[in-house]
Short mmCIF file of C-alpha atoms in Angstrom, two decimals:
data_model
loop_
_atom_site.label_atom_id
_atom_site.label_comp_id
_atom_site.label_asym_id
_atom_site.label_seq_id
_atom_site.Cartn_x
_atom_site.Cartn_y
_atom_site.Cartn_z
CA MET A 1 -0.16 -0.23 -0.13
CA ASN A 2 1.28 3.49 -0.84
CA ALA A 3 2.01 5.99 1.83
CA TYR A 4 -0.25 8.86 1.80
CA PRO A 5 0.90 11.69 1.30
CA ARG A 6 3.02 12.08 -1.51
CA ILE A 7 4.46 13.84 -4.49
CA GLU A 8 4.41 12.63 -7.83
CA ASN A 9 5.83 14.34 -11.51
CA ALA A 10 3.22 16.02 -13.58
CA GLY A 11 5.54 17.33 -15.97
CA VAL A 12 7.45 20.19 -16.47
CA GLY A 13 7.09 23.13 -14.16
CA ALA A 14 4.31 20.54 -12.15
CA TRP A 15 4.37 18.72 -9.18
CA LEU A 16 1.12 16.80 -8.26
CA VAL A 17 0.45 15.92 -4.33
CA ARG A 18 -1.79 13.28 -3.53
CA LEU A 19 -2.95 13.67 -0.47
CA PHE A 20 -5.47 11.12 0.17
CA ASP A 21 -6.26 7.91 -1.43
CA ARG A 22 -10.29 8.03 -1.41
CA ILE A 23 -13.00 10.51 -1.95
CA ASP A 24 -14.23 12.15 1.51
CA GLU A 25 -15.73 15.49 2.35
CA ASN A 26 -13.18 15.78 5.10
CA ASN A 27 -10.53 16.20 3.02
CA LEU A 28 -10.91 19.67 1.55
CA ALA A 29 -9.88 21.30 4.71
CA SER A 30 -6.13 19.36 4.00
CA VAL A 31 -6.10 20.38 0.46
CA MET A 32 -7.26 23.83 1.10
CA ALA A 33 -4.87 24.56 3.99
CA LEU A 34 -1.93 23.33 1.52
CA CYS A 35 -3.28 25.78 -1.16
CA ARG A 36 -2.46 28.69 0.54
CA LYS A 37 0.52 27.34 2.18
CA CYS A 38 1.85 27.18 -0.96
CA GLU A 39 0.86 30.74 -1.80
CA GLU A 40 3.14 31.72 0.84
CA ALA A 41 5.49 29.60 -0.27
CA PHE A 42 6.00 29.74 -3.65
CA GLY A 43 5.75 33.20 -4.50
CA SER A 44 6.17 34.79 -7.62
CA ALA A 45 6.97 31.41 -8.55
CA LEU A 46 3.71 30.15 -8.49
CA VAL A 47 1.62 29.52 -12.22
CA ASP A 48 -1.28 28.01 -10.40
CA LEU A 49 -2.90 25.25 -8.14
CA VAL A 50 -5.45 22.79 -9.00
CA PRO A 51 -7.28 21.46 -6.16
CA SER A 52 -9.44 18.20 -5.97
CA TYR A 53 -11.15 15.82 -4.24
CA THR A 54 -7.71 14.11 -3.17
CA THR A 55 -5.16 16.09 -4.60
CA LEU A 56 -3.43 19.60 -5.56
CA LEU A 57 -1.94 20.20 -8.45
CA VAL A 58 0.88 22.83 -8.08
CA GLN A 59 2.31 24.51 -10.95
CA TYR A 60 5.46 26.42 -10.91
CA ASP A 61 7.64 28.56 -12.98
CA PRO A 62 10.52 26.58 -13.91
CA ARG A 63 12.62 29.69 -14.91
CA LEU A 64 12.08 30.29 -11.13
CA LEU A 65 12.34 27.33 -9.37
CA ARG A 66 14.20 23.89 -9.99
CA PRO A 67 12.01 20.75 -9.61
CA GLU A 68 13.92 19.31 -6.71
CA GLN A 69 13.69 22.97 -5.13
CA ALA A 70 9.72 22.66 -5.62
CA ARG A 71 9.49 19.26 -4.46
CA LEU A 72 11.47 20.24 -1.02
CA LYS A 73 8.92 23.56 -1.03
CA LEU A 74 6.33 20.86 -1.24
CA GLN A 75 7.46 17.98 1.91
CA GLU A 76 8.12 21.04 4.07
CA LEU A 77 5.11 22.08 3.95
CA LEU A 78 3.23 18.79 3.91
CA ALA A 79 5.17 18.35 7.21
CA GLN A 80 4.03 21.85 8.20
CA LEU A 81 0.36 20.72 8.57
CA SER A 82 -1.18 20.99 11.64
CA PRO A 83 -3.75 18.33 13.14
CA ALA A 84 -6.42 21.14 13.20
CA GLU A 85 -5.87 22.12 9.59
CA VAL A 86 -5.79 18.24 8.57
CA SER A 87 -9.31 18.27 10.48
CA GLY A 88 -10.24 21.07 8.99
CA ALA A 89 -11.02 23.01 13.01
CA GLU A 90 -9.09 26.31 11.60
CA SER A 91 -10.76 26.28 7.89
CA GLY A 92 -14.07 27.87 9.08
CA GLY A 93 -15.28 27.12 5.28
CA GLY A 94 -15.17 29.23 2.03
CA PRO A 95 -17.85 32.08 1.80
CA LEU A 96 -21.30 31.53 1.29
CA ARG A 97 -22.72 31.57 -2.08
CA GLU A 98 -26.42 31.40 -3.18
CA LEU A 99 -27.52 30.48 -6.03
CA PRO A 100 -31.18 30.86 -6.90
CA VAL A 101 -32.65 28.06 -8.79
CA TRP A 102 -36.14 27.46 -10.67
CA TYR A 103 -36.89 24.18 -10.13
CA GLU A 104 -39.04 23.41 -13.10
CA PRO A 105 -39.64 20.39 -15.50
CA THR A 106 -39.37 22.22 -18.56
CA VAL A 107 -36.36 23.26 -17.90
CA GLY A 108 -35.29 20.69 -15.13
CA PRO A 109 -36.91 17.60 -17.22
CA ASP A 110 -35.92 14.94 -14.79
CA LEU A 111 -37.37 16.51 -11.49
CA LEU A 112 -40.30 14.41 -11.86
CA PRO A 113 -39.16 11.06 -12.64
CA LEU A 114 -36.21 11.51 -10.42
CA ALA A 115 -39.21 12.41 -7.45
CA GLU A 116 -41.14 9.20 -8.49
CA LYS A 117 -37.92 7.21 -8.60
CA ASN A 118 -36.75 7.76 -4.71
CA ALA A 119 -40.65 7.63 -3.50
CA LEU A 120 -40.86 11.47 -2.80
CA SER A 121 -42.95 14.38 -4.03
CA VAL A 122 -41.89 17.29 -6.02
CA GLU A 123 -42.10 19.73 -3.34
CA ALA A 124 -40.10 17.40 -0.56
CA LEU A 125 -37.49 16.71 -3.42
CA ILE A 126 -37.10 20.79 -4.02
CA GLU A 127 -36.87 20.90 0.05
CA LEU A 128 -34.29 18.21 0.39
CA HIS A 129 -31.83 19.46 -2.54
CA ALA A 130 -32.19 23.35 -1.23
CA GLY A 131 -31.83 22.09 2.20
CA THR A 132 -28.01 21.24 2.19
CA VAL A 133 -25.53 23.78 1.99
CA TYR A 134 -22.86 22.08 -0.24
CA GLN A 135 -19.36 22.31 -0.52
CA VAL A 136 -17.83 23.21 -3.91
CA PHE A 137 -14.65 20.12 -4.01
CA ALA A 138 -13.73 20.56 -7.52
CA LEU A 139 -13.35 22.36 -10.69
CA GLY A 140 -13.47 20.36 -14.19
CA PHE A 141 -15.23 19.04 -16.83
CA ALA A 142 -15.78 22.43 -18.51
CA PRO A 143 -14.60 26.24 -17.12
CA GLY A 144 -16.71 27.19 -14.26
CA PHE A 145 -18.27 23.65 -14.09
CA ALA A 146 -18.25 22.77 -10.13
CA PHE A 147 -18.67 19.86 -8.17
CA MET A 148 -20.76 19.86 -5.09
CA GLY A 149 -21.49 17.74 -2.43
CA SER A 150 -22.95 15.74 -1.01
CA VAL A 151 -26.68 15.70 -1.44
CA ASP A 152 -29.07 14.32 0.27
CA PRO A 153 -28.62 10.35 0.19
CA ARG A 154 -32.21 10.56 -0.38
CA LEU A 155 -31.98 11.95 -3.66
CA GLU A 156 -28.76 10.18 -5.12
CA ALA A 157 -29.36 9.35 -8.85
CA PRO A 158 -26.99 7.50 -11.04
CA ARG A 159 -26.02 9.52 -14.23
CA LEU A 160 -27.99 8.93 -17.51
CA ALA A 161 -27.42 5.96 -19.64
CA THR A 162 -27.51 8.10 -22.53
CA PRO A 163 -25.97 11.71 -22.04
CA ARG A 164 -28.19 14.87 -23.33
CA PRO A 165 -26.34 16.33 -26.39
CA LYS A 166 -27.08 19.61 -25.41
CA VAL A 167 -27.43 20.96 -21.96
CA TYR A 168 -28.13 24.59 -21.29
CA ALA A 169 -25.67 27.13 -19.44
CA GLY A 170 -27.51 27.29 -15.42
CA SER A 171 -29.17 23.65 -15.75
CA VAL A 172 -28.81 22.63 -12.51
CA ALA A 173 -28.18 19.18 -11.72
CA ILE A 174 -27.19 16.11 -9.44
CA ALA A 175 -25.32 12.68 -10.43
CA GLY A 176 -24.61 9.72 -7.58
CA LEU A 177 -24.33 12.13 -4.03
CA GLN A 178 -23.14 15.52 -6.46
CA THR A 179 -24.81 18.60 -7.80
CA ALA A 180 -23.62 20.93 -9.99
CA ALA A 181 -24.68 23.52 -12.45
CA TYR A 182 -23.77 23.73 -16.36
CA PRO A 183 -21.64 27.57 -16.78
CA SER A 184 -22.27 26.74 -20.27
CA PRO A 185 -24.00 24.86 -23.01
CA SER A 186 -22.94 21.44 -23.62
CA PRO A 187 -23.34 18.18 -23.38
CA GLY A 188 -24.32 15.96 -20.25
CA GLY A 189 -25.26 12.94 -18.46
CA TRP A 190 -26.36 14.39 -15.07
CA ASN A 191 -30.63 14.71 -13.66
CA LEU A 192 -31.68 17.86 -14.45
CA LEU A 193 -33.81 19.36 -11.92
CA GLY A 194 -33.91 23.26 -12.84
CA ARG A 195 -31.55 26.30 -13.97
CA THR A 196 -30.03 29.27 -12.17
CA PRO A 197 -29.85 32.93 -13.85
CA VAL A 198 -26.46 33.39 -12.18
CA VAL A 199 -23.43 33.48 -14.91
CA LEU A 200 -21.46 30.87 -14.02
CA PHE A 201 -18.18 31.64 -15.76
CA ASP A 202 -16.86 34.65 -17.90
CA HIS A 203 -13.88 34.77 -19.01
CA LEU A 204 -14.41 39.32 -19.17
CA ARG A 205 -14.24 39.22 -14.79
CA GLU A 206 -11.59 39.30 -12.51
CA GLN A 207 -12.80 35.98 -11.07
CA MET A 208 -13.99 34.27 -14.20
CA SER A 209 -15.52 30.89 -11.88
CA TYR A 210 -18.36 32.46 -10.09
CA LEU A 211 -17.73 29.21 -7.76
CA GLN A 212 -14.32 28.84 -6.30
CA VAL A 213 -13.05 25.49 -4.46
CA GLY A 214 -13.72 26.15 -1.05
CA ASP A 215 -16.78 27.63 -1.54
CA ARG A 216 -20.35 27.17 0.69
CA VAL A 217 -23.03 27.05 -1.89
CA GLN A 218 -26.95 27.28 -0.95
CA MET A 219 -29.62 26.42 -3.43
CA VAL A 220 -32.63 29.31 -2.97
CA PRO A 221 -35.83 28.10 -4.81
CA VAL A 222 -37.45 31.35 -6.76
CA ASN A 223 -40.35 30.84 -9.24
CA LYS A 224 -40.17 31.75 -13.10
CA GLN A 225 -40.78 35.24 -12.20
CA GLU A 226 -38.03 35.81 -10.29
CA PHE A 227 -36.15 33.59 -12.69
CA LEU A 228 -36.71 35.94 -15.81
CA ARG A 229 -36.09 38.97 -13.31
CA LEU A 230 -32.63 38.14 -12.60
CA GLY A 231 -31.54 37.20 -16.17
CA GLY A 232 -32.47 34.06 -16.69
CA ASP A 233 -33.39 31.88 -19.40
CA PRO A 234 -36.64 29.82 -19.74
CA THR A 235 -35.98 28.54 -23.51
CA PRO A 236 -37.56 24.52 -22.30
CA GLN A 237 -34.59 21.82 -22.34
CA GLU A 238 -34.59 19.41 -25.08
CA ASP A 239 -33.87 15.51 -24.86
CA SER A 240 -32.66 15.42 -28.70
#
């Protein structure tokens, strides 16, 4: 069995720190604590940090740091992680972001089937989905696509057997015990519950992705009138 954490070569100017061997909500505190330490220790040599469920990709400028220097820094930072940082006692959680969501079958065609499959009323499903404060664990799949969790086990649903060729931007969805909102039109196999009017990714913004790893997210149900007032697109979701 390989020991954790461990540092793996990820190509020129990058090391992958593998902190854990399995996904767990409690991992995030350690990943984000290491992020903060890397920002301080690498300074101007830091190019990018890409946190995920179990890993942290550290990209640095090889003109300013040799690979062995960067690796040594990471080893030192890992040794400095305190028990409180690892447990999350010092993290306090990220900022709370609200996502208004119009839960509606025309834009969330899996809302009714998922409620029926899980023996829930639509109202109960919405209450369960909106009643949890989620954490953003990773960004991926598409720019601004935030993997959030964990949903109430009563809402757990597998990905669709056949992905839709086009899912509209803002579509709020569930897959397994994760939830997300599509930042742009794209193919997708998640179960669609509704849509948010929030622009989740904009390359003209200073912070292009509205959601960041570590953020806490609260879904807020809104009616169609409020959805439209906030700039939402009510175009019905088509499956073909």
